[in-house]
Amino acid sequence: MTHTSGPHLGKPVDIFQKCFDFEDANMVRQAGMYPYFRVISSAQDPLVVMQGREVVMLGSNNYLGLTNHPEVKEAARAAVSKYGSGCAGSRFLNGTLDIHVELEEKLARFVNQPAALTFSTGFQVNLGVISCLVERGDVVYLDKLDHACIIDGARLGFGTVVKYEHNDMADLERRMALRDRRRASLIVVDGVFSMEGDIVNLPALVETAARHGARVMVDDAHGIGVLGEHGRGTAEHFGLEDKVDLVMGTFSKSLASVGGFIAGEARVIDFIKHRARSLIFSAAPPPASVASVLKAVEIIEREPERRHRLWENTRYMAGELKNLGFDTGESQSPVIPVIVGGDWNLAFLMAYRLQEEGVFVNPVVAPAVPPDQALLRTSYMATHTREHLDRALAAFAKVGREVGLIS
Ligand SMILES: Cc1ncc(COP(=O)(O)O)c(C=O)c1O
């Protein structure tokens, strides 16, 4: 018996051949403009140190400026002193600490859901939750621009995946109307789209879901701490907290650490606890991360002014980038893209030149965005000062004119 279609007696093919043939990264390296894995030797603050120079950071998801907050760092230190550096196992077995449970209760209260469950990364939340909920015969509806880990979670499940046009509720409605109503369904959507910075049309989405008896899961990686009167995210922003079935969040952005959570009905969370493979077969979030997030949530609740400052900075930059003549797409959040278009080299060149001028931005090309929509992703922090932002704007004006993107 053989697993191939027939015997082949030539030289065996090396599985690594694709790596030896891979030239994409080298081409950009050879042009001297490689923008990935850049080394930073300081905290994720508004100014970071790169190759001994201070650079204005417009590429971080530290929206509220908490990753280098003295109280957050002190909480992490105290947790290491008490619990050590790791949990040495899965939440499912030996890895559940009292602070995991305390954090889950706090997060559930924070997002106004009955129960929550923490995972070691946000990516693992989406992998584990979507794949265990969407079984054979079920359907999962995804926005075309949903985050990669939503797509991968759906791929891991055994159900049918249906993608609808970005934020196009008429298209979602059309596709849902075609479905066999005996097939259970889930809609999974980003609250704030991570590259474009626009916000899901949640009012229309939850109406469509209700009409078709579908459940709704919102990935609020970029909404938690940022949107809503209390920073509870996209559902709070729209006053629709009772219409969202599952809220997913990550600790790697406003919550100042690494890890993630899912929140929803207790029976559903209990099912996920016993079925999500990325939870069960992976080590628990370490004590320092858990303690950092507990402190970060406390600060978010105590200091709404941080969020207000973030929004002041966001409004300022959105206005000024537009005044300079840049196309910032449909952004409605502290993620503001500067759209470059189909020329990826131009995106790499601009990111390179901006760094030379003292500003860090992330160039984003396909598959993270559609091929004709290469962009520079800029994102803002509550802790940026006007002086930091003006420095960045001056660099954008200079580089934008130099490459002919603005006049
Ligand atoms: C929308 C969205 N979901 C999920 C994730 C994954 O989160 P984490 O960094 O915690 O793995 C990200 C992070 O980039 C994200 O932007």
Coordinates of C-alpha atoms and ligand atoms in Angstrom, one line a residue:
M1 CA 0.0 0.0 0.0
T2 CA 1.2 3.5 -0.7
H3 CA -0.2 6.9 0.2
T4 CA 0.7 8.4 -3.1
S5 CA -1.0 8.0 -6.4
G6 CA 1.7 5.7 -7.6
P7 CA 5.4 4.7 -7.1
H8 CA 7.9 7.4 -8.1
L9 CA 11.5 6.3 -8.2
G10 CA 13.3 9.7 -8.8
K11 CA 15.0 11.9 -6.2
P12 CA 12.8 12.5 -3.2
V13 CA 11.5 16.0 -2.9
D14 CA 12.8 18.0 0.1
I15 CA 10.1 19.5 2.2
F16 CA 12.4 22.5 2.8
Q17 CA 12.7 23.3 -0.9
K18 CA 10.0 25.9 -0.6
C19 CA 12.1 27.6 2.0
F20 CA 15.2 27.6 -0.2
D21 CA 13.1 29.0 -3.0
F22 CA 11.5 31.7 -0.8
E23 CA 12.8 35.1 -2.0
D24 CA 10.0 37.6 -0.9
A25 CA 11.7 38.8 2.2
N26 CA 15.2 38.8 0.6
M27 CA 14.0 41.1 -2.2
V28 CA 12.9 43.7 0.4
R29 CA 16.1 43.1 2.5
Q30 CA 18.2 43.7 -0.6
A31 CA 16.4 47.0 -1.3
G32 CA 17.5 47.9 2.3
M33 CA 13.9 48.5 3.3
Y34 CA 13.0 45.4 5.3
P35 CA 10.4 46.6 7.9
Y36 CA 9.7 43.5 10.0
F37 CA 11.2 42.2 13.3
R38 CA 12.7 45.6 13.9
V39 CA 14.6 45.6 17.2
I40 CA 13.5 48.0 20.0
S41 CA 15.5 48.3 23.2
S42 CA 13.0 50.1 25.4
A43 CA 9.4 49.8 26.7
Q44 CA 6.4 50.3 24.3
D45 CA 6.1 54.0 25.1
P46 CA 5.3 56.9 22.8
L47 CA 9.0 57.2 22.3
V48 CA 11.0 54.0 21.8
V49 CA 14.8 53.4 21.4
M50 CA 16.0 51.9 18.1
Q51 CA 19.7 51.5 17.3
G52 CA 20.4 54.0 20.1
R53 CA 18.0 56.7 18.7
E54 CA 14.6 57.8 20.1
V55 CA 11.8 57.3 17.6
V56 CA 8.1 58.3 17.9
M57 CA 6.1 55.0 18.1
L58 CA 3.0 55.0 15.9
G59 CA 2.9 51.3 15.6
S60 CA 1.9 50.0 19.0
N61 CA -1.4 48.7 20.4
N62 CA -0.6 50.0 23.9
Y63 CA -3.6 52.3 23.4
L64 CA -4.0 53.4 27.0
G65 CA -0.2 53.6 27.7
L66 CA -0.4 50.9 30.5
T67 CA 2.3 48.5 29.5
N68 CA 4.9 50.6 31.2
H69 CA 2.7 51.9 34.0
P70 CA 4.4 51.7 37.5
E71 CA 1.4 50.1 39.2
V72 CA 1.0 47.5 36.4
K73 CA 4.7 46.6 36.7
E74 CA 4.6 46.5 40.4
A75 CA 1.6 44.1 40.3
A76 CA 3.6 41.8 37.9
R77 CA 6.6 41.9 40.2
A78 CA 4.5 41.0 43.2
A79 CA 2.8 38.1 41.3
V80 CA 6.2 36.7 40.3
S81 CA 7.4 36.9 44.0
K82 CA 4.3 35.0 45.2
Y83 CA 3.6 32.5 42.3
G84 CA 6.8 32.3 40.4
S85 CA 7.4 32.8 36.7
G86 CA 5.0 30.3 35.2
C87 CA 2.1 27.9 35.8
A88 CA 3.9 24.7 34.5
G89 CA 0.7 23.4 32.9
S90 CA -2.7 23.9 31.5
R91 CA -5.6 25.7 33.2
F92 CA -7.4 22.4 32.8
L93 CA -5.0 20.5 35.0
N94 CA -2.5 22.0 37.4
G95 CA -2.3 25.5 36.0
T96 CA -5.3 27.4 37.4
L97 CA -4.4 29.9 40.1
D98 CA -6.7 31.9 42.3
I99 CA -5.8 35.0 40.3
H100 CA -7.0 33.4 37.1
V101 CA -10.4 32.9 38.7
E102 CA -10.3 36.5 40.1
L103 CA -9.4 37.9 36.7
E104 CA -12.2 35.9 35.0
E105 CA -14.7 37.3 37.5
K106 CA -13.4 40.8 37.0
L107 CA -13.4 40.6 33.2
A108 CA -17.0 39.2 33.1
R109 CA -18.2 42.1 35.2
F110 CA -16.2 44.5 33.1
V111 CA -17.8 43.4 29.8
N112 CA -21.2 42.9 31.4
Q113 CA -21.4 39.1 30.7
P114 CA -22.1 36.3 33.2
A115 CA -18.9 34.4 32.9
A116 CA -15.4 34.6 31.3
L117 CA -12.5 32.3 30.6
T118 CA -8.8 33.3 30.1
F119 CA -6.5 31.8 27.5
S120 CA -2.7 32.3 26.9
T121 CA -3.2 34.5 23.8
G122 CA -6.0 36.1 22.0
F123 CA -5.1 34.1 18.9
Q124 CA -5.7 30.9 21.0
V125 CA -9.1 32.2 22.1
N126 CA -10.4 32.4 18.5
L127 CA -8.8 29.1 17.5
G128 CA -10.3 27.3 20.5
V129 CA -13.7 28.9 20.8
I130 CA -14.7 29.0 17.1
S131 CA -13.4 25.5 16.3
C132 CA -15.3 23.9 19.3
L133 CA -18.5 25.7 18.7
V134 CA -18.8 25.3 14.9
E135 CA -19.3 21.6 14.5
R136 CA -20.0 19.5 11.3
G137 CA -23.3 20.7 9.9
D138 CA -23.0 24.2 11.5
V139 CA -22.3 27.4 9.6
V140 CA -19.9 30.3 10.6
Y141 CA -20.3 33.7 8.9
L142 CA -17.1 35.8 8.7
D143 CA -16.4 39.4 7.5
K144 CA -13.9 39.2 4.7
L145 CA -11.5 41.4 6.7
D146 CA -11.8 39.5 10.0
H147 CA -8.6 38.9 11.8
A148 CA -6.4 36.0 10.7
C149 CA -7.0 34.0 13.9
I150 CA -10.8 34.2 13.3
I151 CA -10.3 32.7 9.9
D152 CA -8.0 30.0 11.3
G153 CA -10.4 29.2 14.1
A154 CA -13.1 28.7 11.5
R155 CA -10.8 26.6 9.3
L156 CA -10.1 24.3 12.3
G157 CA -13.8 23.7 12.9
F158 CA -15.7 21.1 10.9
G159 CA -18.5 23.4 9.9
T160 CA -19.1 25.5 6.7
V161 CA -17.4 28.9 6.4
V162 CA -19.2 31.7 4.6
K163 CA -17.5 35.0 4.1
Y164 CA -19.4 38.2 3.4
E165 CA -18.2 41.5 1.9
H166 CA -16.5 43.8 4.4
N167 CA -19.1 45.4 6.8
D168 CA -21.8 44.9 4.1
M169 CA -24.9 43.9 6.1
A170 CA -27.0 43.5 2.9
D171 CA -24.5 40.9 1.7
L172 CA -24.6 39.1 5.1
E173 CA -28.4 39.1 5.0
R174 CA -28.4 37.7 1.4
R175 CA -26.0 34.9 2.4
M176 CA -27.9 34.1 5.6
A177 CA -31.2 34.0 3.7
L178 CA -29.8 31.2 1.6
R179 CA -29.1 28.9 4.5
D180 CA -30.9 25.8 5.6
R181 CA -32.4 26.9 8.9
R182 CA -31.8 23.5 10.5
R183 CA -28.1 24.4 10.4
A184 CA -27.0 26.3 13.6
S185 CA -25.0 29.4 12.9
L186 CA -22.5 31.9 14.4
I187 CA -21.4 35.2 13.1
V188 CA -17.9 36.2 14.2
V189 CA -16.7 39.7 13.6
D190 CA -14.0 42.2 14.6
G191 CA -15.4 45.1 16.7
V192 CA -12.8 47.4 15.4
F193 CA -11.0 46.1 12.2
S194 CA -7.4 45.9 13.1
M195 CA -5.8 47.3 10.0
E196 CA -8.5 49.7 8.7
G197 CA -9.6 51.0 12.0
D198 CA -13.3 51.1 11.1
I199 CA -16.0 49.8 13.4
V200 CA -18.5 47.0 12.6
N201 CA -22.0 48.0 11.8
L202 CA -23.2 46.2 14.9
P203 CA -26.8 47.5 15.1
A204 CA -27.5 46.0 11.6
L205 CA -25.5 42.9 12.3
V206 CA -27.4 41.9 15.5
E207 CA -30.7 42.6 13.7
T208 CA -29.7 40.2 10.9
A209 CA -28.5 37.7 13.4
A210 CA -31.8 37.8 15.3
R211 CA -33.9 37.4 12.2
H212 CA -31.9 34.3 11.3
G213 CA -31.5 32.8 14.8
A214 CA -27.7 33.2 14.6
R215 CA -25.4 33.8 17.6
V216 CA -23.0 36.7 17.5
M217 CA -19.4 36.8 18.7
V218 CA -17.4 40.0 18.6
D219 CA -13.6 40.0 18.7
D220 CA -13.0 43.2 20.6
A221 CA -9.2 43.1 20.6
H222 CA -9.1 46.8 19.6
G223 CA -12.4 47.9 21.2
I224 CA -11.8 46.9 24.8
G225 CA -10.5 49.9 26.8
V226 CA -11.0 52.2 23.8
L227 CA -14.7 52.3 22.8
G228 CA -17.8 52.9 25.0
E229 CA -18.4 55.3 27.9
H230 CA -16.6 52.9 30.3
G231 CA -14.2 51.4 27.8
R232 CA -16.2 48.2 27.7
G233 CA -15.9 48.0 23.9
T234 CA -17.9 47.9 20.8
A235 CA -21.1 46.6 22.3
E236 CA -21.1 49.3 24.9
H237 CA -20.4 51.9 22.2
F238 CA -23.6 50.9 20.4
G239 CA -25.6 50.2 23.6
L240 CA -26.0 46.6 22.5
E241 CA -24.3 44.7 25.3
D242 CA -27.3 42.4 25.7
K243 CA -27.4 41.6 22.0
V244 CA -23.9 40.2 21.7
D245 CA -23.6 36.5 22.8
L246 CA -19.8 36.2 23.1
V247 CA -17.2 38.9 23.7
M248 CA -13.6 38.1 22.9
G249 CA -10.8 40.2 24.1
T250 CA -7.0 40.2 24.1
F251 CA -4.6 41.3 26.8
S252 CA -2.0 42.4 24.3
K253 CA -3.4 45.8 23.6
S254 CA -5.2 48.1 26.1
L255 CA -4.8 45.4 28.8
A256 CA -1.0 45.8 28.8
S257 CA 0.1 42.2 28.8
V258 CA -0.3 38.9 26.8
G259 CA -3.2 36.5 26.9
G260 CA -6.9 36.7 26.0
F261 CA -10.4 35.9 27.1
I262 CA -13.9 34.9 26.0
A263 CA -17.0 36.1 27.9
G264 CA -20.6 35.0 27.6
E265 CA -23.3 32.8 29.1
A266 CA -22.1 30.5 31.9
R267 CA -23.2 27.3 30.2
V268 CA -21.5 28.3 27.0
I269 CA -18.3 29.2 28.8
D270 CA -18.4 25.9 30.7
F271 CA -18.7 24.0 27.3
I272 CA -15.7 25.9 25.9
K273 CA -13.7 25.2 29.1
H274 CA -14.1 21.5 28.4
R275 CA -13.8 21.5 24.6
A276 CA -11.4 24.3 23.4
R277 CA -8.2 22.5 22.5
S278 CA -6.1 25.6 22.5
L279 CA -7.1 26.1 26.2
I280 CA -6.9 22.5 27.4
F281 CA -3.6 21.5 25.6
S282 CA -1.6 24.7 26.3
A283 CA -0.1 26.2 29.4
A284 CA -2.0 28.8 31.5
P285 CA -1.3 32.5 31.2
P286 CA 1.7 33.2 33.6
P287 CA 1.1 34.9 36.9
A288 CA 2.8 38.2 35.9
S289 CA 0.4 38.6 32.9
V290 CA -2.7 37.8 35.0
A291 CA -1.7 40.3 37.7
S292 CA -0.9 43.0 35.1
V293 CA -4.3 42.6 33.5
L294 CA -6.1 42.7 36.9
K295 CA -4.3 46.0 37.6
A296 CA -4.9 47.4 34.1
V297 CA -8.7 46.8 34.4
E298 CA -8.6 48.6 37.7
I299 CA -6.8 51.6 36.2
I300 CA -9.2 51.7 33.2
E301 CA -12.2 51.8 35.5
R302 CA -10.6 54.4 37.8
E303 CA -9.1 56.7 35.1
P304 CA -11.6 57.4 32.2
E305 CA -9.4 60.4 31.4
R306 CA -6.9 58.1 29.8
R307 CA -9.5 57.0 27.2
H308 CA -10.4 60.7 26.7
R309 CA -6.8 61.6 26.0
L310 CA -6.5 58.7 23.6
W311 CA -9.6 60.0 21.7
E312 CA -8.2 63.6 21.7
N313 CA -5.0 62.3 20.1
T314 CA -7.0 60.2 17.7
R315 CA -9.2 63.1 16.5
Y316 CA -6.1 65.4 16.2
M317 CA -4.2 62.9 14.1
A318 CA -7.2 61.9 11.9
G319 CA -7.8 65.6 11.2
E320 CA -4.2 66.5 10.6
L321 CA -3.4 63.6 8.3
K322 CA -6.4 64.4 6.2
N323 CA -5.4 68.1 6.1
L324 CA -2.0 67.0 4.7
G325 CA -3.9 65.2 1.9
F326 CA -3.5 61.6 3.0
D327 CA -6.3 59.1 2.4
T328 CA -7.1 57.6 5.9
G329 CA -10.0 55.3 4.6
E330 CA -12.9 54.7 6.9
S331 CA -11.1 54.8 10.2
Q332 CA -13.3 55.6 13.3
S333 CA -10.8 54.6 15.9
P334 CA -7.2 55.1 17.2
V335 CA -6.1 52.8 14.3
I336 CA -5.6 55.2 11.4
P337 CA -4.4 53.8 8.1
V338 CA -2.5 55.9 5.6
I339 CA -3.5 54.3 2.4
V340 CA -0.8 53.9 -0.2
G341 CA -2.6 51.7 -2.8
G342 CA -1.3 48.8 -5.0
D343 CA 2.4 49.7 -4.8
W344 CA 3.8 47.7 -2.0
N345 CA 7.3 49.0 -2.5
L346 CA 6.0 52.5 -1.9
A347 CA 4.6 51.3 1.5
F348 CA 8.0 49.8 2.4
L349 CA 9.9 52.9 1.2
M350 CA 7.7 55.2 3.2
A351 CA 8.0 53.2 6.4
Y352 CA 11.8 53.2 5.9
R353 CA 12.0 56.9 5.2
L354 CA 9.7 57.6 8.2
Q355 CA 12.0 55.7 10.4
E356 CA 14.9 57.7 9.2
E357 CA 12.9 60.8 10.0
G358 CA 12.3 59.4 13.5
V359 CA 8.8 57.8 13.3
F360 CA 7.9 54.1 13.6
V361 CA 4.9 52.9 11.5
N362 CA 3.9 49.5 10.2
P363 CA 3.7 48.9 6.5
V364 CA 0.8 46.5 5.8
V365 CA 0.5 44.6 2.5
A366 CA -1.5 41.5 1.3
P367 CA -2.6 39.1 2.7
A368 CA -3.2 41.3 5.8
V369 CA -5.1 43.7 3.5
P370 CA -6.4 43.4 -0.1
P371 CA -3.6 43.6 -2.6
D372 CA -4.5 47.1 -3.9
Q373 CA -4.9 48.5 -0.4
A374 CA -1.3 48.5 0.9
L375 CA -1.2 50.9 3.8
L376 CA 0.8 52.4 6.7
R377 CA -0.9 51.4 9.9
T378 CA -0.6 54.2 12.5
S379 CA -2.0 53.8 16.0
Y380 CA -2.2 56.1 18.9
M381 CA -1.7 56.1 22.7
A382 CA -3.2 58.1 25.5
T383 CA 0.3 58.9 26.5
H384 CA 1.4 60.6 23.2
T385 CA 2.0 64.3 23.7
R386 CA 1.1 66.9 21.2
E387 CA 4.9 67.4 20.6
H388 CA 5.3 63.7 19.7
L389 CA 2.3 63.9 17.3
D390 CA 3.5 67.1 15.7
R391 CA 7.0 65.6 15.2
A392 CA 5.3 62.6 13.5
L393 CA 3.2 64.9 11.3
A394 CA 6.2 66.8 10.1
A395 CA 7.9 63.6 9.1
F396 CA 4.7 62.4 7.3
A397 CA 4.5 65.7 5.4
K398 CA 8.1 65.5 4.3
V399 CA 8.1 61.8 3.3
G400 CA 4.6 62.0 1.7
R401 CA 5.7 64.9 -0.6
E402 CA 9.0 63.3 -1.3
V403 CA 7.4 60.1 -2.7
G404 CA 4.5 62.0 -4.4
L405 CA 1.7 60.6 -2.3
I406 CA 0.6 64.1 -1.3
S407 CA 1.4 67.4 -3.0
Ligands
LIG1 C1 -8.6 41.6 16.0 C2 -7.6 40.7 16.6 N1 -8.0 39.6 17.2 C3 -7.1 38.8 17.8 C4 -5.8 39.1 17.9 C5 -4.8 38.1 18.6 O1 -4.5 38.6 19.8 P1 -3.2 38.2 20.6 O2 -2.1 39.2 20.3 O3 -3.6 38.2 22.0 O4 -2.8 36.8 20.2 C6 -5.4 40.3 17.4 C7 -3.9 40.7 17.5 O5 -3.3 41.1 16.6 C8 -6.3 41.1 16.7 O6 -5.9 42.3 16.2

